[in-house]
XYZ file of C-alpha atoms in Angstrom:
602
model
C 6.702 3.453 2.984
C 3.645 2.732 2.430
C 1.408 4.984 4.714
C 1.126 8.015 2.398
C -0.655 10.944 0.885
C -2.615 11.833 -0.133
C -4.966 13.681 -2.665
C -7.555 13.289 -5.090
C -7.190 13.523 -8.338
C -6.412 17.130 -8.710
C -7.803 18.711 -12.689
C -4.428 18.064 -14.283
C -5.087 14.406 -14.137
C -8.663 15.088 -14.426
C -8.561 16.617 -17.489
C -6.075 13.751 -18.939
C -8.601 11.071 -18.535
C -11.875 13.181 -20.350
C -8.865 13.131 -22.818
C -7.590 9.391 -23.212
C -11.997 8.754 -23.450
C -12.400 11.251 -25.693
C -9.388 9.673 -27.738
C -10.269 5.979 -27.801
C 5.594 -20.263 6.125
C 4.034 -20.335 8.244
C 4.696 -23.378 10.856
C 1.703 -23.513 13.383
C -1.606 -23.401 14.789
C -4.167 -23.793 12.842
C -4.888 -27.774 12.827
C -6.087 -29.922 15.884
C -4.089 -33.017 16.767
C -3.760 -35.827 14.181
C -5.269 -34.387 11.877
C -3.719 -34.770 8.148
C -1.512 -31.730 6.576
C -3.387 -31.583 3.366
C -5.077 -29.466 2.259
C -8.249 -31.867 1.014
C -11.904 -30.858 2.662
C -13.444 -34.016 4.738
C -16.388 -35.049 4.997
C -17.488 -35.613 9.323
C -18.042 -33.319 11.973
C -15.083 -31.368 10.849
C -14.507 -29.911 6.818
C -11.313 -27.954 6.440
C -12.188 -24.330 4.736
C -9.821 -22.672 2.115
C -8.759 -18.605 3.124
C -7.233 -17.170 0.156
C -5.630 -13.928 0.498
C -3.931 -11.288 -0.341
C -2.969 -7.243 0.217
C -1.474 -3.911 -1.105
C -1.972 -4.167 -4.904
C -2.391 -0.898 -5.193
C -3.646 -1.421 -8.960
C -0.628 -3.098 -10.629
C -2.321 -5.019 -12.724
C 0.888 -4.948 -15.300
C 3.835 -6.815 -13.450
C 5.618 -4.111 -11.848
C 9.169 -3.047 -12.407
C 12.183 -3.434 -11.192
C 12.542 -4.316 -8.131
C 8.892 -3.569 -6.776
C 8.266 -6.297 -9.254
C 10.122 -9.152 -7.073
C 10.355 -11.260 -4.152
C 13.304 -12.224 -1.828
C 13.587 -16.649 -1.619
C 15.598 -18.037 1.520
C 17.127 -20.841 -0.059
C 18.107 -23.749 1.470
C 21.908 -22.962 1.799
C 21.726 -19.783 3.177
C 21.862 -17.657 0.274
C 18.731 -15.481 -0.828
C 17.390 -16.309 -4.420
C 15.344 -13.425 -6.103
C 12.324 -13.569 -8.112
C 10.237 -12.020 -10.877
C 6.404 -12.559 -9.555
C 3.354 -10.393 -9.686
C 0.765 -8.874 -12.076
C -2.748 -9.816 -12.132
C -2.995 -12.375 -15.080
C -0.426 -14.661 -12.524
C -2.565 -13.790 -9.573
C -5.686 -14.494 -10.432
C -4.090 -18.264 -12.131
C -2.395 -18.668 -9.170
C -5.662 -17.765 -7.409
C -7.317 -19.872 -9.107
C -5.012 -23.068 -9.202
C -5.028 -22.806 -5.448
C -8.458 -22.873 -5.464
C -9.125 -26.564 -6.969
C -9.827 -29.656 -5.372
C -11.423 -27.085 -2.836
C -14.940 -27.237 -2.520
C -14.635 -24.220 0.787
C -12.444 -21.582 -0.338
C -12.806 -17.814 0.287
C -10.458 -14.572 -1.474
C -10.310 -12.084 1.361
C -7.976 -9.231 0.809
C -7.032 -6.542 3.107
C -6.931 -3.373 2.358
C -5.010 -0.602 -0.279
C -6.554 -2.236 -3.178
C -6.673 0.886 -5.316
C -4.969 3.649 -4.784
C -0.917 5.104 -6.105
C -1.414 2.686 -8.404
C 0.502 3.263 -11.489
C -1.034 4.814 -14.477
C -2.760 2.460 -16.284
C -5.414 1.720 -13.521
C -5.196 5.562 -11.856
C -5.919 7.333 -14.827
C -9.237 5.783 -14.939
C -9.543 6.684 -10.748
C -8.848 2.545 -10.385
C -11.900 0.977 -11.810
C -10.082 -1.705 -14.644
C -8.938 -2.628 -10.442
C -12.457 -3.462 -8.971
C -13.090 -4.995 -12.879
C -10.142 -7.431 -12.138
C -11.336 -8.039 -8.587
C -14.273 -8.719 -9.709
C -13.339 -11.422 -12.035
C -10.973 -13.318 -10.113
C -13.378 -14.135 -7.082
C -12.251 -11.804 -4.358
C -15.122 -12.038 -2.346
C -14.388 -9.352 0.655
C -11.668 -6.839 1.490
C -10.617 -3.882 4.154
C -10.882 -0.853 3.571
C -7.509 1.021 3.115
C -5.753 4.391 4.640
C -5.118 4.588 -0.204
C -8.750 3.769 -0.780
C -8.780 7.721 1.141
C -6.792 8.767 -2.171
C -10.351 10.509 -4.058
C -12.438 10.840 -0.844
C -15.283 8.566 0.735
C -16.718 10.259 -1.849
C -15.334 8.129 -4.408
C -14.876 5.150 -2.547
C -18.701 4.848 -1.480
C -18.521 5.281 -5.398
C -16.341 2.297 -6.143
C -18.510 -0.124 -3.998
C -21.213 0.654 -5.081
C -20.990 1.781 -8.506
C -21.395 4.769 -11.714
C -19.474 6.359 -13.962
C -17.002 8.758 -12.083
C -19.289 12.230 -11.718
C -15.906 14.345 -13.744
C -14.786 12.082 -16.019
C -17.864 10.012 -16.756
C -18.218 6.614 -17.821
C -14.714 6.183 -20.116
C -15.797 3.277 -23.276
C -19.526 3.679 -24.761
C -21.746 1.763 -23.809
C -19.963 0.490 -20.646
C -21.317 1.981 -17.166
C -19.357 0.703 -14.121
C -20.723 -0.885 -12.226
C -18.758 -1.081 -8.434
C -16.863 -3.958 -6.535
C -19.505 -7.164 -6.411
C -17.323 -7.655 -2.912
C -18.207 -5.540 -0.103
C -15.881 -3.034 1.333
C -15.947 -3.187 5.275
C -14.636 0.138 7.018
C -16.158 -1.589 10.636
C -13.487 1.579 12.051
C -14.369 3.774 10.227
C -17.415 5.870 11.029
C -19.752 9.143 10.342
C -18.504 11.425 12.794
C -23.149 12.635 12.756
C -24.423 9.652 12.149
C -21.961 8.333 14.372
C -22.925 4.296 11.802
C -20.104 2.749 9.346
C -19.427 4.616 6.515
C -19.911 0.884 4.748
C -20.219 -2.264 5.843
C -18.358 -2.921 9.470
C -18.643 -6.843 8.151
C -19.878 -9.146 6.540
C -20.525 -13.200 6.505
C -19.711 -16.076 4.040
C -22.030 -18.599 3.373
C -21.162 -22.019 1.515
C -22.603 -25.297 2.341
C -23.762 -24.716 6.251
C -20.096 -23.038 6.921
C -20.202 -19.898 8.589
C -17.651 -16.872 8.599
C -17.342 -13.934 10.211
C -15.269 -10.911 8.132
C -14.937 -8.180 10.308
C -12.665 -5.626 8.096
C -10.539 -2.141 10.078
C -8.149 -0.004 8.127
C -5.312 1.924 10.790
C -6.513 4.276 13.168
C -3.930 6.145 12.214
C -5.218 6.908 8.503
C -6.255 11.093 9.433
C -2.127 10.955 9.887
C -1.333 9.599 6.016
C -4.314 10.782 3.387
C -5.478 13.882 1.998
C -7.007 16.006 5.023
C -10.483 16.904 3.043
C -10.726 13.123 1.491
C -11.274 12.682 4.907
C -13.548 15.394 5.897
C -16.915 14.410 8.068
C -14.917 10.250 8.858
C -14.342 9.495 12.257
C -11.264 7.361 12.424
C -11.644 4.615 15.409
C -9.674 2.254 17.202
C -9.034 -1.040 16.472
C -8.907 -3.666 19.137
C -12.629 -2.038 20.466
C -13.589 -1.795 17.269
C -13.261 -6.323 15.573
C -13.928 -6.580 19.381
C -17.489 -4.594 19.306
C -17.881 -6.829 15.968
C -16.878 -10.022 17.173
C -19.891 -10.397 19.907
C -22.053 -8.950 17.054
C -20.912 -12.136 15.067
C -21.461 -14.335 17.840
C -24.889 -13.068 18.964
C -26.170 -13.664 15.174
C -24.192 -17.805 15.667
C -21.520 -17.161 13.624
C -18.711 -18.274 16.342
C -16.027 -18.573 12.831
C -14.408 -15.597 12.332
C -11.724 -13.362 10.276
C -10.176 -10.266 10.953
C -9.125 -8.382 8.350
C -7.295 -4.700 9.160
C -4.926 -2.881 6.747
C -2.322 -2.350 9.287
C 0.766 -4.526 10.077
C 4.201 -5.453 11.309
C 7.577 -6.332 10.127
C 8.686 -9.361 10.136
C 12.986 -9.253 10.670
C 13.923 -11.247 7.677
C 13.254 -10.053 4.168
C 12.477 -12.657 2.869
C 8.609 -14.372 1.880
C 9.204 -17.187 3.417
C 10.890 -16.815 6.306
C 10.266 -19.103 9.540
C 9.117 -15.711 11.934
C 7.820 -18.097 14.043
C 11.888 -18.703 15.402
C 12.281 -19.381 18.249
C 9.014 -18.925 19.271
C 6.095 -17.539 18.297
C 5.817 -14.351 16.355
C 9.124 -13.833 17.476
C 10.603 -12.484 14.312
C 7.779 -10.059 13.461
C 7.784 -6.336 15.061
C 5.258 -3.154 15.020
C 1.667 -2.161 15.698
C 0.780 -5.661 14.453
C 1.902 -7.683 17.156
C 0.517 -5.184 19.655
C -2.966 -5.925 17.822
C -2.918 -9.302 17.767
C -2.415 -10.312 21.217
C -5.645 -7.986 22.303
C -7.688 -8.410 19.757
C -10.578 -10.850 21.983
C -10.218 -14.475 21.342
C -13.383 -14.659 19.447
C -11.268 -14.255 16.288
C -9.167 -17.770 14.228
C -6.530 -15.592 11.649
C -5.915 -11.955 11.083
C -4.832 -11.237 7.354
C -3.056 -8.064 7.913
C -1.537 -5.543 5.897
C -0.208 -1.672 4.719
C 3.174 -2.554 5.633
C 4.239 -3.760 2.512
C 5.852 -7.356 4.069
C 5.538 -11.097 3.766
C 5.006 -12.869 7.321
C 3.002 -15.566 8.155
C 3.256 -15.792 11.738
C 1.695 -16.946 15.353
C 0.104 -14.889 17.668
C -1.194 -15.561 21.008
C -4.045 -14.540 21.693
C -5.635 -12.689 24.821
C -6.315 -16.739 25.906
C -2.939 -18.764 25.216
C -3.521 -19.782 22.339
C -1.760 -19.594 18.260
C -3.397 -17.431 16.071
C -2.030 -17.005 12.829
C -1.519 -13.745 11.962
C -0.349 -13.194 8.014
C 0.448 -10.226 4.967
C 1.112 -10.978 1.743
C 3.848 -8.529 0.764
C 2.658 -5.985 -2.177
C 1.806 -5.712 -5.037
C -0.110 -9.525 -6.377
C 3.361 -11.158 -5.663
C 2.264 -13.497 -3.045
C -0.795 -14.444 -1.901
C -1.191 -16.694 1.531
C -3.331 -19.200 1.836
C -4.353 -20.626 5.386
C -6.458 -24.012 6.440
C -8.768 -22.818 8.592
C -10.524 -26.191 10.662
C -14.212 -25.661 10.546
C -15.943 -27.860 13.258
C -19.621 -28.311 11.957
C -21.135 -29.371 15.770
C -19.307 -26.066 17.860
C -19.528 -23.632 14.585
C -15.785 -23.075 15.513
C -12.696 -23.020 14.160
C -10.465 -25.387 15.767
C -7.274 -23.700 17.200
C -4.377 -25.910 18.662
C -1.083 -26.063 19.776
C -0.078 -29.115 17.741
C 2.300 -27.390 15.038
C 1.106 -28.210 11.575
C 1.379 -26.449 8.439
C -1.529 -23.542 8.900
C -0.788 -20.196 6.839
C 2.224 -19.895 3.823
C 3.362 -17.294 1.264
C 3.440 -18.097 -2.085
C 4.788 -16.762 -4.923
C 2.471 -15.548 -7.776
C 5.584 -16.546 -9.931
C 5.384 -15.790 -14.492
C 5.981 -18.139 -16.135
C 2.780 -19.645 -15.637
C -0.175 -19.226 -18.014
C -1.669 -16.093 -18.004
C -5.006 -15.358 -17.353
C -6.687 -15.122 -20.730
C -10.090 -13.187 -19.780
C -6.989 -10.755 -17.374
C -4.943 -10.478 -20.321
C -8.466 -9.102 -22.678
C -9.254 -6.755 -19.946
C -5.189 -5.693 -19.560
C -5.385 -4.575 -23.434
C -8.698 -3.143 -23.222
C -7.585 0.161 -21.318
C -4.179 -0.314 -22.143
C -6.292 0.995 -25.681
C -7.815 3.186 -23.441
C -4.026 5.144 -22.553
C -1.907 4.213 -25.101
C -2.732 7.827 -26.637
C -0.991 9.729 -22.833
C 1.182 6.531 -21.573
C 3.458 6.031 -24.050
C 4.278 9.245 -24.544
C 8.702 9.575 -23.663
C 9.605 12.060 -20.996
C 13.187 11.208 -20.416
C 16.258 9.123 -20.808
C 17.925 7.298 -18.282
C 21.684 4.799 -18.502
C 20.403 2.925 -16.114
C 17.538 1.430 -12.859
C 17.306 4.585 -10.471
C 15.892 3.268 -7.514
C 13.301 4.435 -5.830
C 11.044 2.321 -3.758
C 13.354 -0.553 -4.056
C 16.341 1.513 -2.659
C 17.678 0.077 0.632
C 18.841 2.750 2.294
C 17.143 6.778 4.112
C 17.639 8.297 1.594
C 17.053 6.712 -2.856
C 18.316 8.062 -6.305
C 14.888 8.792 -6.599
C 13.987 10.050 -3.767
C 16.885 12.323 -5.319
C 15.381 13.437 -8.618
C 12.209 14.087 -7.852
C 12.815 16.685 -5.531
C 15.909 17.951 -7.608
C 12.672 18.206 -10.046
C 10.445 19.933 -7.781
C 13.273 22.867 -6.733
C 13.266 23.762 -9.953
C 9.929 23.643 -11.212
C 9.456 25.887 -8.205
C 13.050 28.420 -8.236
C 13.308 31.199 -10.248
C 11.306 34.424 -8.900
C 6.904 34.562 -9.528
C 7.524 30.140 -9.197
C 7.831 30.645 -5.105
C 11.388 30.919 -4.910
C 12.353 27.811 -3.338
C 15.988 27.865 -1.897
C 15.560 22.991 -1.506
C 12.488 20.755 -1.782
C 11.277 18.095 0.910
C 9.366 14.849 -0.702
C 7.590 12.600 1.685
C 9.642 8.485 1.074
C 6.254 7.146 0.644
C 4.635 8.657 -2.479
C 7.917 8.035 -4.517
C 5.889 4.745 -5.814
C 8.266 2.416 -8.161
C 11.984 2.564 -9.280
C 12.513 3.744 -12.555
C 12.983 0.716 -14.448
C 16.198 0.817 -17.395
C 14.676 -1.976 -19.854
C 11.684 -1.352 -21.287
C 7.792 -2.377 -20.836
C 6.828 -1.717 -23.739
C 7.917 -1.036 -27.008
C 9.327 2.066 -26.369
C 13.035 0.541 -26.624
C 15.122 0.666 -22.496
C 16.056 3.255 -21.659
C 13.278 5.343 -23.033
C 11.634 7.286 -19.175
C 7.421 6.842 -20.639
C 5.141 9.538 -19.218
C 2.753 5.389 -17.734
C 6.187 5.140 -16.318
C 6.863 9.091 -14.757
C 2.943 8.678 -12.880
C 3.911 4.890 -11.854
C 6.374 6.935 -9.466
C 4.578 9.541 -8.465
C 0.336 8.859 -8.931
C -0.649 11.057 -6.397
C -0.763 14.571 -8.667
C -0.029 16.472 -5.479
C 0.262 20.232 -5.735
C 3.213 22.056 -5.655
C 3.526 24.078 -2.525
C 6.895 26.822 -1.405
C 6.496 28.014 2.787
C 7.934 30.168 4.716
C 9.769 27.970 7.155
C 12.451 28.825 9.777
C 15.908 27.863 10.594
C 14.191 26.360 13.138
C 11.144 25.016 12.183
C 13.300 23.447 9.057
C 15.861 21.400 12.133
C 12.281 20.895 13.829
C 10.803 18.471 11.074
C 13.824 16.523 10.093
C 13.712 15.763 13.880
C 10.463 15.039 12.922
C 11.449 12.932 10.557
C 12.687 9.668 13.601
C 11.399 11.149 16.718
C 7.208 11.305 17.746
C 4.831 9.283 15.542
C 7.498 8.566 13.253
C 10.862 7.518 16.062
C 10.234 3.267 15.986
C 9.505 3.735 11.094
C 11.698 6.368 10.501
C 10.665 8.562 7.443
C 13.429 10.110 5.931
C 12.748 12.596 3.074
C 14.351 12.908 0.386
C 15.864 16.187 0.433
C 16.763 18.496 -2.920
C 20.848 19.120 -3.868
C 21.992 22.009 -1.351
C 20.427 20.222 1.993
C 23.258 17.811 4.452
C 23.496 16.395 7.421
C 24.190 13.625 9.999
C 21.539 10.972 10.914
C 22.889 8.880 13.740
C 20.821 6.098 14.135
C 22.338 4.833 16.171
C 21.280 7.396 19.130
C 17.314 7.713 20.065
C 14.763 10.248 18.665
C 15.837 13.907 18.117
C 19.328 13.675 18.291
C 19.246 11.410 15.384
C 19.696 14.639 13.889
C 22.688 15.932 14.471
C 21.953 19.965 15.022
C 25.700 21.403 13.632
C 26.172 19.425 10.728
C 22.661 20.760 8.681
C 23.834 22.331 6.143
C 22.648 24.273 3.099
C 24.990 24.792 0.291
C 27.691 24.380 2.387
C 26.212 27.357 5.010
C 25.426 25.809 8.761
C 21.160 25.876 9.315
C 20.556 28.862 10.366
C 17.550 29.431 13.142
C 16.596 32.673 12.578
C 16.558 32.788 9.551
C 13.402 32.433 6.702
C 14.063 29.830 3.921
C 11.576 29.668 1.017
C 10.946 25.811 0.284
C 9.366 23.392 -1.756
C 7.578 20.302 -0.686
C 3.563 18.737 -2.239
C 0.932 19.588 0.050
C 0.538 16.518 1.346
C 3.244 17.387 3.898
C 2.575 20.902 3.853
C 0.205 19.896 5.095
C 1.557 17.865 8.205
C 0.883 14.964 6.709
C 2.882 11.481 7.960
C 3.559 12.936 11.478
C 5.389 16.377 10.479
C 2.594 18.484 11.855
C 6.341 21.563 11.399
C 5.241 22.392 8.468
C 1.978 23.100 9.441
C 3.190 26.356 11.488
C 4.569 27.900 7.892
C 3.413 30.792 6.231
C 3.151 32.657 2.648
C 1.981 29.423 1.151
C 2.921 29.701 -3.194
C 0.432 27.241 -4.685
C 2.698 26.087 -7.488
C 2.784 22.684 -10.779
C 1.877 19.036 -9.692
C 4.679 17.073 -8.576
C 4.402 14.415 -11.951
C 4.589 17.884 -13.880
C 8.255 19.129 -12.333
C 8.670 15.077 -12.768
C 8.153 15.618 -16.243
C 9.698 18.706 -16.949
C 12.803 17.427 -15.380
C 13.027 14.473 -17.131
C 12.618 15.873 -20.778
C 15.099 19.053 -19.249
C 18.153 16.788 -18.340
C 17.832 13.558 -20.241
C 17.671 12.293 -24.345
C 19.336 10.317 -26.115
C 22.591 10.461 -26.480
C 22.689 12.199 -23.354
C 20.241 8.968 -20.389
C 20.347 10.703 -16.884
C 22.138 8.408 -14.407
C 21.300 7.826 -11.386
C 22.765 9.891 -8.459
C 25.016 8.931 -5.505
C 22.189 9.711 -2.801
C 24.765 10.995 -0.403
C 23.162 13.784 0.447
C 22.365 11.970 4.500
C 25.630 10.462 5.805
C 23.636 7.502 7.860
C 25.428 6.289 10.840
C 24.531 3.064 12.081
């Protein structure tokens, strides 16, 4: 899941960067009774403001591969259609087309624009993505947990500009200028000064219309990022922070307010056009955002959310009982949300009534439309710099290997990755690992059989492998008793992970039954946990390989923090590419594993 690591780029990644340089249907809520349902701006007392939004772009400048690059569309006959979507050339074109005829239009995002990015962006510390966001006209964004992947200093650089402190500038005569739009960190403060890391809010102004934007990330960010990157920062409650700054904006005369929240929910359907207000407001959505939406002050008129990579356009009543839009546009630039905010010039507030009318809806960023030429040029320029590294073949596959797109707790690609990590650390002198565990959120994509470039079908390039494992976390091998290991497995489905389980991907030899009909720790059936056919011994010590994010207790796995005798091995990316090279060739490609190590009872 998207709540994932991690760390700043390792020395390995930085070295590569230097080498490249050297080489060269919401249906409710927003309109007053009797209002027209179009988007044309009205004259007189009220005016329609178009709010375009998206979230969790994660540096996907090129169209995402495999299932990561599709959305599910519900059809009138009850069937579902898979539609290819995404890519910044199409996102920019979609937004520009949507803005036509709308003199009042503002574009906002809800975090994770960068981080866990494909090589084209990640290799260059996501400068290409910030440049693309500048060009497509983004006005404001909140900060997501992944904006902290490389630490607070790097986030500040993305905002203010300047060349990377280690890799320098990537192109002669070009200095990174930073984001033209503000990153908002209302609930992220410096522990010493108590002040927000960056701006807490901003006000968009156009022809007398003023709309305030407050940006927050999830309060639980410290649990899902590398601790070193957020050292000296404090993350505050989302609701209390938004309510605080809504009062500040009101005192400044800003009555129309939108909250950009990097936290989200889970709709009952995976179709982007699912009607989540059926049978009642917000009935079809669950998760953290529902409680947040119910308690954020009524002074806020709309919530743009993210983090869960889901698509929804709902209304959830605010504390006063009035309907309020809550939206999310999936991830990777595959969708954008179009919301109508009816602004009253006299009250300077957004008109919200219970009258049902088209107020917000998600739209597919389809790939049948023309590409935005300036984005094509941007991609070509950065691809030229990345080519010496990105196009190198590292393996071969016989078919798609599902990772991010898998619908089961255990994914075929998760098995490949955990096997790769075990193989890289199993030998004496290299850690002596007996098993490996991989956090599911660290598997960022699928491996697609269809070629992404000129390499040929079935060829896995370094760039594609990087897209799957972009964090380059260092591998750790640690001592854990059987009892500690069992506790860790139970933490997948209990504590902070009980409502949204994080099922670890396991290497060959580790098997057990996961009974999802039960609750909490009982979901892991104790007497089924075996290693190479032998029951787990609570008193025995095992050597366990995992990335440093997990070893530090990330994703709620506090049991790993009690481990001892740590050995530091290669990066997870190096382990992955080495495994692909060793276990595949053009004549004997790697076939997708069966993903049958965890027996799931539903």
